[in-house]
Coordinates of C-alpha atoms and ligand atoms in Angstrom, one line a residue:
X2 CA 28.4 1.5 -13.7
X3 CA 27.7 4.7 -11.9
X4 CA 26.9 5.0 -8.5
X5 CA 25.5 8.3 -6.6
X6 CA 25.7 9.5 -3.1
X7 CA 22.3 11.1 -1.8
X8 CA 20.3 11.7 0.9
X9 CA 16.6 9.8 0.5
X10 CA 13.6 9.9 2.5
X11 CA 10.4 8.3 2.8
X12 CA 7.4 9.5 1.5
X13 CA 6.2 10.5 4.9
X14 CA 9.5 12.1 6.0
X15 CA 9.5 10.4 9.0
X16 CA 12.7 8.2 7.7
X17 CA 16.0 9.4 5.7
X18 CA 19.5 8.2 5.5
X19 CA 22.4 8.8 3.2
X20 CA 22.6 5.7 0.5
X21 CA 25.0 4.9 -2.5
X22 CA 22.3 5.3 -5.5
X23 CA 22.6 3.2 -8.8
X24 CA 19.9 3.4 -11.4
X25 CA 20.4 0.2 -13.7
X26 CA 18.6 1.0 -17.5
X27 CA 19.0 -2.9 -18.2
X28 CA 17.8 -6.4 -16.5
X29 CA 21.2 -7.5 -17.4
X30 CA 22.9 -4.7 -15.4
X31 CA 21.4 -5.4 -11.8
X32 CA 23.3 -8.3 -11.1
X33 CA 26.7 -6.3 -12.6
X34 CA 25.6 -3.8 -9.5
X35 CA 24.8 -6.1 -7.1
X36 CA 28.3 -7.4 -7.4
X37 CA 29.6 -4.0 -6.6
X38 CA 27.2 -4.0 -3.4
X39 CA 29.6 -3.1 0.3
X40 CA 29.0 -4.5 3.7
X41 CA 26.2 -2.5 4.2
X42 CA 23.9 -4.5 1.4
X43 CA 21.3 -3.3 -1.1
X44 CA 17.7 -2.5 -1.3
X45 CA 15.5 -1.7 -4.4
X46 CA 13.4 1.3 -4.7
X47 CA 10.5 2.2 -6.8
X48 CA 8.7 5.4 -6.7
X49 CA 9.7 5.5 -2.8
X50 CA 5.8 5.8 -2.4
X51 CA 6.3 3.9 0.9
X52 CA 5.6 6.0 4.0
X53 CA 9.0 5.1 6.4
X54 CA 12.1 3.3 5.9
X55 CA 11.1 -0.1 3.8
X56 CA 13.0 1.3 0.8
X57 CA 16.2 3.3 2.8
X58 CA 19.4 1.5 3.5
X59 CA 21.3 4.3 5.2
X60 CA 24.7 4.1 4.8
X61 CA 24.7 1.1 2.2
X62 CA 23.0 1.2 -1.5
X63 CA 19.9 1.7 -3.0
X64 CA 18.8 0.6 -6.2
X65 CA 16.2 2.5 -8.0
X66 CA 13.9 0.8 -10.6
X67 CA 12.4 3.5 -12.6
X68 CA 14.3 3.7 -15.3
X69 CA 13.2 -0.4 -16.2
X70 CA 10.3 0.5 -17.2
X71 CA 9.9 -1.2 -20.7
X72 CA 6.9 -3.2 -21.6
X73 CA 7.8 -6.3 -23.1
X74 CA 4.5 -8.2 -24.5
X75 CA 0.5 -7.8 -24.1
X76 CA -1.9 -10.9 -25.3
X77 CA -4.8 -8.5 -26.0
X78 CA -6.3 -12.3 -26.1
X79 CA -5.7 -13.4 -22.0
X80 CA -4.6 -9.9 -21.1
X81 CA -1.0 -11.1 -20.1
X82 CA 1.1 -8.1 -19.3
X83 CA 5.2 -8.3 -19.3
X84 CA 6.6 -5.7 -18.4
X85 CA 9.5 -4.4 -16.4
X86 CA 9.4 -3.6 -12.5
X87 CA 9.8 0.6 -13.1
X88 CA 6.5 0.4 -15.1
X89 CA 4.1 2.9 -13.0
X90 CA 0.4 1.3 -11.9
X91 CA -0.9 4.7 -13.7
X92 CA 1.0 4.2 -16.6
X93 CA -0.4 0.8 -17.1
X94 CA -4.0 2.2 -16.8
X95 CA -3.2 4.7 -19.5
X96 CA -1.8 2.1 -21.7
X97 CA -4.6 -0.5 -21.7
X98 CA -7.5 0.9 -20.2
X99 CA -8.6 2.7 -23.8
X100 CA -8.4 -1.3 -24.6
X101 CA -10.5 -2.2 -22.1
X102 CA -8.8 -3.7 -19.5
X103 CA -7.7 -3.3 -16.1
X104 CA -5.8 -4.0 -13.1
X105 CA -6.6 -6.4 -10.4
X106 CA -6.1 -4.1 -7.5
X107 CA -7.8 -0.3 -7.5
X108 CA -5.3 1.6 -4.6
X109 CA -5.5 5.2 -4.1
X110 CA -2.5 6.1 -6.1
X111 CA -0.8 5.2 -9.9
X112 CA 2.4 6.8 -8.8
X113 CA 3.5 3.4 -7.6
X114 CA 6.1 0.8 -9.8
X115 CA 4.8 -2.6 -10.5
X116 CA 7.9 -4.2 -8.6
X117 CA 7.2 -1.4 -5.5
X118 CA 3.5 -2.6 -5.6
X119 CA 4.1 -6.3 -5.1
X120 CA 7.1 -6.3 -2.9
X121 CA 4.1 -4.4 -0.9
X122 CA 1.4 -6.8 -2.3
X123 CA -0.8 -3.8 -2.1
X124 CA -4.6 -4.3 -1.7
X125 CA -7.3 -1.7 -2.7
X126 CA -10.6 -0.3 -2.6
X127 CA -11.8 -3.8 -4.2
X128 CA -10.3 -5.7 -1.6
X129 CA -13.2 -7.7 -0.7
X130 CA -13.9 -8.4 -4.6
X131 CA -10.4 -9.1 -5.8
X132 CA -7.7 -8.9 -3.2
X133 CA -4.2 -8.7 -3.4
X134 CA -2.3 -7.6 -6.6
X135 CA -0.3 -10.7 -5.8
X136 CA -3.7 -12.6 -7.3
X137 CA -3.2 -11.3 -10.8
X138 CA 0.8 -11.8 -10.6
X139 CA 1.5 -15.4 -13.2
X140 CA 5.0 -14.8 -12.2
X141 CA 8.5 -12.7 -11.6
X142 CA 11.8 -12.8 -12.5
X143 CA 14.0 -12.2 -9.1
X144 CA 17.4 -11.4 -9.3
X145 CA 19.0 -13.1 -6.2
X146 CA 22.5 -12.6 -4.0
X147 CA 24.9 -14.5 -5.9
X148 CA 23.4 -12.3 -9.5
X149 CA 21.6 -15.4 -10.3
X150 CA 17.8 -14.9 -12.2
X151 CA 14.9 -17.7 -10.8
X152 CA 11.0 -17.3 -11.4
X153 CA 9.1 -17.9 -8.8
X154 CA 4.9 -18.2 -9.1
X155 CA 2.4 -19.5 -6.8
X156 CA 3.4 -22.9 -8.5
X157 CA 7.5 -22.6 -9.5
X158 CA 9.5 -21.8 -6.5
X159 CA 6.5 -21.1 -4.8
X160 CA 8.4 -20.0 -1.0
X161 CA 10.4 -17.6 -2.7
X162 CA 7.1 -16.3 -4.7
X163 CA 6.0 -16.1 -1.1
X164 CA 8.5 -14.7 0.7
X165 CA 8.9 -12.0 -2.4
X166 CA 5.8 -10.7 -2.7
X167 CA 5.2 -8.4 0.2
X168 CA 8.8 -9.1 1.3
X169 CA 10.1 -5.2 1.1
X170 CA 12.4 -6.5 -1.0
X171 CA 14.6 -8.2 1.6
X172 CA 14.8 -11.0 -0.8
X173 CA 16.0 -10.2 -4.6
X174 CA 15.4 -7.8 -7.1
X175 CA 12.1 -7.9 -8.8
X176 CA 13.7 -8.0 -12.7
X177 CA 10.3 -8.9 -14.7
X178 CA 6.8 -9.2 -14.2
X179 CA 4.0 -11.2 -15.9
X180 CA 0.5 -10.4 -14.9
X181 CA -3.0 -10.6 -15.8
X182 CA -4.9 -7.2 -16.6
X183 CA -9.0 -8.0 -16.1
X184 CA -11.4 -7.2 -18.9
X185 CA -13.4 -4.0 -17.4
X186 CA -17.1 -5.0 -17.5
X187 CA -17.7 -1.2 -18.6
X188 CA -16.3 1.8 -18.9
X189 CA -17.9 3.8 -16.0
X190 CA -19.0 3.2 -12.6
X191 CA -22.2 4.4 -10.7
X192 CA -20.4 6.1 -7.2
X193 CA -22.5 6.8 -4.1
X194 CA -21.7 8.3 -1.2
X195 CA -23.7 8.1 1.9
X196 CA -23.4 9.5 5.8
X197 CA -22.7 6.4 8.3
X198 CA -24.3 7.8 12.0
X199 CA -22.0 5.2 13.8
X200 CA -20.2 1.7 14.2
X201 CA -23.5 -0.5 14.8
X202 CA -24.7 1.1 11.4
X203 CA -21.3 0.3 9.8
X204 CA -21.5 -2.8 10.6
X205 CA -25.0 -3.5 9.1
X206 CA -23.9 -1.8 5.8
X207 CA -21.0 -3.2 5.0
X208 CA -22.2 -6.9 5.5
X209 CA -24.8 -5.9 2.2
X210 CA -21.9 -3.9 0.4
X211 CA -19.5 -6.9 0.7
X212 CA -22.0 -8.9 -1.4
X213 CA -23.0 -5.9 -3.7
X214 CA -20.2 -3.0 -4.7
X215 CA -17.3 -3.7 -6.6
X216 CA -15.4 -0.7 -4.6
X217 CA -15.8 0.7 -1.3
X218 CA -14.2 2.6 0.9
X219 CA -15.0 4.6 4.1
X220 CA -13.7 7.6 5.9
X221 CA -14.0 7.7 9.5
X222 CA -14.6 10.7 11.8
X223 CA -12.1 10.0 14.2
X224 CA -13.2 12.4 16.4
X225 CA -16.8 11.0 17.0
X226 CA -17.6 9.8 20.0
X227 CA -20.2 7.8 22.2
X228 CA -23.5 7.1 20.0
X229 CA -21.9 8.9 17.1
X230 CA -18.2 6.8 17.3
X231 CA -17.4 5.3 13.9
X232 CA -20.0 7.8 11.6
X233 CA -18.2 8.7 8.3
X234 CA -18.9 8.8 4.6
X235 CA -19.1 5.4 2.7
X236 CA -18.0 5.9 -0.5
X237 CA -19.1 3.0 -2.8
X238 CA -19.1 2.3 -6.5
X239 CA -19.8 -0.5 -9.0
X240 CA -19.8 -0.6 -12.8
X241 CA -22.4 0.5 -15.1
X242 CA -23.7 0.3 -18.4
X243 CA -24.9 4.0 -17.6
X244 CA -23.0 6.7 -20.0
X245 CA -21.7 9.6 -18.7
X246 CA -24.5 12.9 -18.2
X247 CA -24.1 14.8 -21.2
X248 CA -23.9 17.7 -19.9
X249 CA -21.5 17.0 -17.4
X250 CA -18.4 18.9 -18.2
X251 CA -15.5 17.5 -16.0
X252 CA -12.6 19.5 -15.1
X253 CA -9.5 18.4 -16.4
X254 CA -7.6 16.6 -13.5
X255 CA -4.8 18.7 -11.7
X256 CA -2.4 18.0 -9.2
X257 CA -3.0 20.1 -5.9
X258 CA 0.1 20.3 -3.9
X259 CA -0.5 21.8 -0.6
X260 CA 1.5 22.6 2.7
X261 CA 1.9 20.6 5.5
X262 CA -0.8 22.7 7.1
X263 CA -3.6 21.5 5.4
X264 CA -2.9 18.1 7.3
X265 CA -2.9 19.9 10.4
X266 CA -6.5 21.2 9.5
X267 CA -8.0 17.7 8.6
X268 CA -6.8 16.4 11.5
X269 CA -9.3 19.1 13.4
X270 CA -12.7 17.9 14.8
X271 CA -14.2 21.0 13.6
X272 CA -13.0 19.9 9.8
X273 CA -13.9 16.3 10.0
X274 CA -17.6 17.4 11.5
X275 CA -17.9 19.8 8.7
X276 CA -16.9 17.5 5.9
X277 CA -19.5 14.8 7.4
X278 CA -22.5 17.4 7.9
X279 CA -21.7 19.2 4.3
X280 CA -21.9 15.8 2.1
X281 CA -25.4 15.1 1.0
X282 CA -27.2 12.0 3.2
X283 CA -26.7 10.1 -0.1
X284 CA -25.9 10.9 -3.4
X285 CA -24.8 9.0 -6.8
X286 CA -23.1 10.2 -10.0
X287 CA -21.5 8.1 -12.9
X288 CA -17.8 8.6 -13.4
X289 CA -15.4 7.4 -16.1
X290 CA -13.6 4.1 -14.4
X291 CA -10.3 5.9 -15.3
X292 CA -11.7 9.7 -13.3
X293 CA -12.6 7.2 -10.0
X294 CA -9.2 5.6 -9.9
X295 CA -6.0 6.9 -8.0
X296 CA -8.1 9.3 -5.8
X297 CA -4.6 10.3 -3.4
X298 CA -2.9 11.4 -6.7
X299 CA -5.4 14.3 -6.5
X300 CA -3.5 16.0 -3.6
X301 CA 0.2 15.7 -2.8
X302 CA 0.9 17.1 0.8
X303 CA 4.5 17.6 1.9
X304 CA 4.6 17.5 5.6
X305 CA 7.7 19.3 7.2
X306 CA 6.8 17.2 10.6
X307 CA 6.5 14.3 9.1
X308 CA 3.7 11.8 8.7
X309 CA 2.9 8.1 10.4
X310 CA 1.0 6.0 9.0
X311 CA -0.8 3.0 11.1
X312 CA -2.6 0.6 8.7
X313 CA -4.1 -2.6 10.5
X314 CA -6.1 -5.6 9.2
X315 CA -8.6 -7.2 11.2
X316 CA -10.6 -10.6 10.9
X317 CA -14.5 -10.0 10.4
X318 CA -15.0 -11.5 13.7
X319 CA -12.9 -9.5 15.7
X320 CA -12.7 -6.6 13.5
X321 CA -16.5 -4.8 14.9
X322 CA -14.6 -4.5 18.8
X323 CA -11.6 -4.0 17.6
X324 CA -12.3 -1.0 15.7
X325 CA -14.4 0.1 18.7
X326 CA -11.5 0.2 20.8
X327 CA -9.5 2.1 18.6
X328 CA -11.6 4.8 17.8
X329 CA -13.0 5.3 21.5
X330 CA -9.2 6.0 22.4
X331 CA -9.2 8.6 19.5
X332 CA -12.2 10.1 20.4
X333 CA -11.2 10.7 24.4
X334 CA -7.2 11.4 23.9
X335 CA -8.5 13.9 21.2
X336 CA -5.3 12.7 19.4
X337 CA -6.6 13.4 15.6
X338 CA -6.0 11.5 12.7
X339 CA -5.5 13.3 9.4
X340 CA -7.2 10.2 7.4
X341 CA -8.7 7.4 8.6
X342 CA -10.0 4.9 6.0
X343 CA -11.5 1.7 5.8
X344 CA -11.6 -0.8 3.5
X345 CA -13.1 -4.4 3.2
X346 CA -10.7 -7.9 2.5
X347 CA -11.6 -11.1 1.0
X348 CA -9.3 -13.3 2.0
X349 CA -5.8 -13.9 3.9
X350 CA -2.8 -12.9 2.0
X351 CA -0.8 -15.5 0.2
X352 CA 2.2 -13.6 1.2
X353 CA 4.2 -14.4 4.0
X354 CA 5.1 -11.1 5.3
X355 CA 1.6 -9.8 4.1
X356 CA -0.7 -8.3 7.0
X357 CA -4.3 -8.9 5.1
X358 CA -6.8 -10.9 6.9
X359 CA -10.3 -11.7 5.0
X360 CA -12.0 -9.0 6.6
X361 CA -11.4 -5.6 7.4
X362 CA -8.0 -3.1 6.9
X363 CA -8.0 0.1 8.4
X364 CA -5.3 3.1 7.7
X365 CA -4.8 6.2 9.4
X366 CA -2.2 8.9 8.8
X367 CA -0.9 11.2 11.9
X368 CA 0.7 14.4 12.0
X369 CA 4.3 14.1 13.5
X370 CA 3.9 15.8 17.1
X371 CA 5.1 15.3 20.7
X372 CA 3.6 11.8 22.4
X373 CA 2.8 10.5 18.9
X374 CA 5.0 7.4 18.7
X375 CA 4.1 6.5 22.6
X376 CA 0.6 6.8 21.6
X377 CA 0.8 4.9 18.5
X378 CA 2.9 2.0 19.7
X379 CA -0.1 1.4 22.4
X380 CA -2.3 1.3 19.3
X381 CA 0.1 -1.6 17.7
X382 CA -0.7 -3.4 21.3
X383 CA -4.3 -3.1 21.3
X384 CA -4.3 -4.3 17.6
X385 CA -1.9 -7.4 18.9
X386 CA -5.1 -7.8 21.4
X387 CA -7.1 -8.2 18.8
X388 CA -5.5 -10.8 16.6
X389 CA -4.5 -7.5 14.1
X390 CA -1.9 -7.2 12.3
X391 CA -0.1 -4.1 11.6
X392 CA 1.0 -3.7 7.5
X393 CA 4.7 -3.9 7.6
X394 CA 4.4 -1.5 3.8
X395 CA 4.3 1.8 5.6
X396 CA 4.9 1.4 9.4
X397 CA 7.6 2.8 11.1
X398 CA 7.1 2.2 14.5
X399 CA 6.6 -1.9 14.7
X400 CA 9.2 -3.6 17.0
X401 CA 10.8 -7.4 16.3
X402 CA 8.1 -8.3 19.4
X403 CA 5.2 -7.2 17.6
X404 CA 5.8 -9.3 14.6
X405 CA 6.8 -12.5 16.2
X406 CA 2.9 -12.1 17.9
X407 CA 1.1 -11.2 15.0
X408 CA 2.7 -13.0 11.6
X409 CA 1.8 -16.7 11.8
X410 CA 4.2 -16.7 8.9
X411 CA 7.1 -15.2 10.5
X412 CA 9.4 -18.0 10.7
X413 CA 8.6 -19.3 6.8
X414 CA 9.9 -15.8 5.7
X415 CA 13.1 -16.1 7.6
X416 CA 13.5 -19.6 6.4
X417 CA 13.2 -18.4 2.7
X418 CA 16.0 -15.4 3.7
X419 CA 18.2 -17.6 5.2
X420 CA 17.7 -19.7 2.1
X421 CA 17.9 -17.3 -0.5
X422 CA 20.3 -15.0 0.9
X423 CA 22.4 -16.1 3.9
X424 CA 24.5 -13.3 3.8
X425 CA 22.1 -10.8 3.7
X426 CA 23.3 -8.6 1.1
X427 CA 19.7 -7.4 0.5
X428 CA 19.2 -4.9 3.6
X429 CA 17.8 -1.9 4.5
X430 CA 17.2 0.4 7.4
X431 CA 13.3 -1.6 7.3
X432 CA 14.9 -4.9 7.3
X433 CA 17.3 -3.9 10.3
X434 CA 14.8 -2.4 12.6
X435 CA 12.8 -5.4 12.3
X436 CA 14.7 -8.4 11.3
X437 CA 18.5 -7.2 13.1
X438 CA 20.6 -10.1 13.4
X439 CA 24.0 -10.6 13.3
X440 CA 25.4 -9.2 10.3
X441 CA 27.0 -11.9 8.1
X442 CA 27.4 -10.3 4.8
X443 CA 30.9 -8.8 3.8
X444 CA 32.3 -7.5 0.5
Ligands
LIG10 C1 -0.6 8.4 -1.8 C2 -0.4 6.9 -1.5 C3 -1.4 6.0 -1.7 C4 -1.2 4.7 -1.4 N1 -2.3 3.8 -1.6 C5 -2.1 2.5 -1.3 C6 -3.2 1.6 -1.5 O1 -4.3 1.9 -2.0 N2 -3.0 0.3 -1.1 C7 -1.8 -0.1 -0.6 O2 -1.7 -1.3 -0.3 N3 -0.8 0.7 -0.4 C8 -0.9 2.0 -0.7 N4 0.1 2.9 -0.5 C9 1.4 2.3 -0.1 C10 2.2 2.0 -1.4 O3 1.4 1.6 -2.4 C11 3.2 0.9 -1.2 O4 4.1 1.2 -0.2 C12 4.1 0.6 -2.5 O5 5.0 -0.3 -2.3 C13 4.8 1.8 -3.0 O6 5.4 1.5 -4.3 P1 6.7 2.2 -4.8 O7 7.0 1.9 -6.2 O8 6.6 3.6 -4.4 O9 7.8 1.4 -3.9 P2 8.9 1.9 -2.9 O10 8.2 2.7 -1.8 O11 10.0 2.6 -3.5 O12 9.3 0.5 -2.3 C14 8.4 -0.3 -1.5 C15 9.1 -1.6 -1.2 O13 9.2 -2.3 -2.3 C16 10.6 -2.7 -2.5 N5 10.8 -2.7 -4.0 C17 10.6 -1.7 -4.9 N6 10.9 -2.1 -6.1 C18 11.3 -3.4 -6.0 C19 11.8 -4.4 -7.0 N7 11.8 -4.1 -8.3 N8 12.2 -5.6 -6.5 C20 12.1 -5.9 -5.2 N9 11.7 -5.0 -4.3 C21 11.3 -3.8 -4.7 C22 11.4 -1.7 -1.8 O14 12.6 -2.3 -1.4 C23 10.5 -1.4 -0.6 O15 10.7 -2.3 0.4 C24 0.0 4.2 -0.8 C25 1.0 5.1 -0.6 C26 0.9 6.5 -0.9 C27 2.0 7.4 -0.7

C-alpha cells in the first residue's frame, strides 16, 4: 500500500490543496486503503475533469481511479458493459463504437472515468432525447466506510443508488459498473448549424428541435443585447443513413493546447460578434458519429487565473425569463463569458444531489478576475429566483443556503450519508464547503 503526498487542483484551477494520494490497481485493494484513511477522510478521483474542489480533500486523502480501468464483460446481444470505474467515456467509444454501439449520454469530453461521470450523473447534448448517464447505469458496486461492497440500482438499495449517483462521491467508492451501451441507428449524423437573431426566436426553435434532433446544443452571444439578447449559433444534429462526401478529406484530429489568453479573447464582444456574423446563416454537413462526439477534447486551455464555471438548469416554464434575466445582466455589466452554452433536458434527475430539471441547462465559463465571485454569487440568487438550480459537478462558489433553497432532495441525501457513513470518512474540501458539520470521523 503506497501512499503519495501531492499537491492537486481542479481542472479549472480555481481549487488546490495538498492530499495523501493512493492509486489502488485492484477492487479488492480500496477497502485495504480505506482502512488506512486519517481524520481528515477520503475522496475518489477520476480524471479530475471537474472544474473546482468536488474531487480535493486538502489535507486528507485522495483516491485516484485510473488505474481500474479493466473491462470485465460485453453482451454484444443487450449491449451490457462491466467494466471498472477508471475506464475513460472515450475509451469506451473506441472500444465498441466500430461494433456499433454507443453511450447513452453525448458530453463534450471522453477524458472523463465512468465512476467520475456518474458520481456527476453527467447529461449531454442529447439531454432532451436520453438524459442522464444514470439512465443507462443497471447497477454499481460501492465500496462503503466500514470496506464493505453493496449494489445499489434504481431497484436494489435504490437510496443509496440515489444518493451515489451525482453524489461527488460523498458516499462510497464506485468499485464496478454495469451499463447499457445503445445500438447507434447509423454511423453518421447530418450536423446543421444555423444563426439564432435573439431569445423570442430561441424559444420558437427549440420547441420543434426538442421533438426533431437527436443532439443540440447552442452557443450564446453573451454580449448581445436588447432586440439581439440571446442570438447564437444552434448547432443541431441527428443520424443519417447519408455516407460520408467522398471527397471529403478530414484532417486527422489533434489536440490544440492553447494559453490562457485565448479565453481572455472569447470572452471579447468583438470575438463573440465575429464568430456569430462569420458562420454561414445555415449550413449542414454529414460527420462520422465518432468525429461529432467529444467536441471540448478538441482544445485544452490552461488558464493561469483560473476558470469558474456556473451551470444552471431551468424548468421549461420558467426557463424563457429566466434566461432573459441572466443574459440582460451580462449584456449591461459587460462582464463576458468565455462559453456560454445551452442545452435541452428531458426530464428531472433521479439523483438526489442532481441539478437537471426537464427543460433547459445552461453553462457558462468565466475568466478568474476582480468582482467575479460577487458577481457570480448574485447570478446563483437570481437563478434561486427562478426555481434554478445550480449543478453542484463544477461550482465553486454555492453556499449551504443556496442548496437548502434549491434541492428538494436535500434532506434524502443527508439521510442516505448519515446512513451510509456516519462518520464521514468520505470527505472532501466539496463536501465541507457545502455539507460542514461537525466532524465525527476519527482514525
Ligand atoms: C472539457 C470538459 C467538458 C465537460 N463536459 C461535460 C458535459 O458535457 N456534461 C456534463 O454533465 N459534465 C461535463 N463536464 C464536467 C465533467 O464531466 C464531470 O465533472 C465529471 O465528473 C468529471 O469526471 P472525472 O472522471 O474527471 O471525475 P473527477 O473530476 O475526478 O471527479 C468528479 C466527482 O466524482 C467523484 N468520483 C470520481 N470517481 C469516483 C468513483 N469511482 N467513485 C465515487 N466517486 C467518484 C469525485 O469524488 C468527484 O466528486 C465537463 C468537464 C470538462 C473539463
Amino acid at each position: 500500500m503506497h501512499w503519495y503526498e501531492m499537491k492537486l487542483s481542479g481542472r479549472g484551477q480555481t481549487n488546490s490543496g495538498i492530499s495523501q494520494v493512493c492509486r489502488p490497481e485492484r477492487t479488492a485493494d480500496i477497502a485495504k486503503y480505506l482502512e488506512q484513511v486519517g481524520k481528515n477522510g477520503i475522496v475518489a478521483s477520476g480524471s479530475a475533469g471537474s472544474y473546482a474542489d468536488q474531487a480535493l480533500n486538502a489535507g486528507g486523502a485522495v483516491m485516484q481511479m485510473k488505474r481500474l480501468d479493466c473491462i470485465r464483460s460485453f453482451d454484444a446481444q443487450t449491449g451490457e458493459l462491466v467494466c471498472e470505474p477508471g475506464v475513460t467515456l472515450k475509451t469506451i467509444t473506441e472500444l465498441f463504437a466500430p461494433q456499433g454501439f454507443m453511450l447513452e449520454t453525448a458530453s463534450a469530453s471522453g477524458q472523463h472515468t465512468l465512476g467520475g461521470a456518474i458520481a456527476a450523473n453527467i447529461i449531454g447534448c442529447n439531454g432532451h432525447k436520453r438524459m442522464s448517464l444514470a439512465k443507462s447505469v443497471n447497477w454499481i458496486d460501492v465500496v462503503l466506510a466500514d470496506g464493505t461492497t453493496v449494489r445499489a440500482s434504481e431497484k436494489e438499495n435504490d437510496t443509496l443508488f440515489k444518493a451515489v449517483v451525482g453524489g461527488q462521491g460523498l458516499l462510497g467508492i464506485i468499485s464496478l459498473v454495469s451499463i447499457t451501451l445503445l445500438k447507434r441507428p447509423q454511423e453518421n449524423v447530418a450536423v446543421e448549424k444555423r444563426r439564432i437573431a435573439n431569445l423570442d426566436e430561441l424559444a420558437e426553435t427549440l420547441k420543434a428541435v426538442r421533438k426533431t434532433a437527436d443532439f443540440c446544443s447552442f452557443w450564446i452571444d453573451t454580449s448581445a443585447g436588447l432586440d439581439a439578447l440571446g442570438r447564437g449559433i444552434l448547432k443541431t444534429a441527428s443520424f443519417t443513413k447519408e455516407t460520408l462526401p467522398a471527397s471529403t478529406f478530414s484532417f486527422p484530429k489533434y489536440k490544440m493546447i492553447l494559453p490562457g489568453i485565448v479565453l481572455c479573447l472569447a470572452s471579447f464582444p468583438l470575438f463573440k460578434r465575429l464568430r456569430y456574423r462569420l458562420t454561414a446563416t445555415k449550413k449542414t454537413k454529414i460527420e462520422a458519429y465518432e468525429n461529432f462526439l467529444y467536441s471540448s477534447d478538441n482544445v485544452q486551455v490552461f488558464p493561469a487565473k483560473g476558470i469558474y464555471q456556473l451551470q444552471i438548469s431551468f424548468s421549461e416554464a420558467e426557463g424563457p425569463q429566466a434566461l432573459r434575466r441572466i443574459l440582460t445582466e451580462l449584456a449591461q455589466t459587460r462582464i463576458g463569458a468565455c462559453r456560454a452554452e445551452l442545452v435541452l433536458t428531458k426530464e428531472d434527475t433521479l439523483s438526489y444531489l442532481g441539478a437537471a430539471l426537464r427543460g433547459y441547462t445552461v453553462c457558462f465559463d468565466f475568466f478568474r478576475r476582480k468582482g467575479i465571485e460577487e458577481f457570480l454569487k448574485h447570478l446563483i440568487v437570481i437563478a434561486g429566483e427562478h426555481n434554478g438550480r445550480v449543478s453542484v459537478q463544477d461550482d465553486a462558489l454555492l453556499e449551504p443556503r443556496n442548496l437548502v433553497l434549491m434541492y428538494k432532495n436535500l434532506e434524502k441525501f443527508l439521510k442516505a450519508r448519515d446512513t451510509y457513513d456516519p462518520q464521514k470518512k468520505f470527505d472532501s474540501d466539496f463536501g465541507r464547503r457545502l455539507f460542514s458539520g461537525e466532524k465525527k470521523y476519527e482514525q
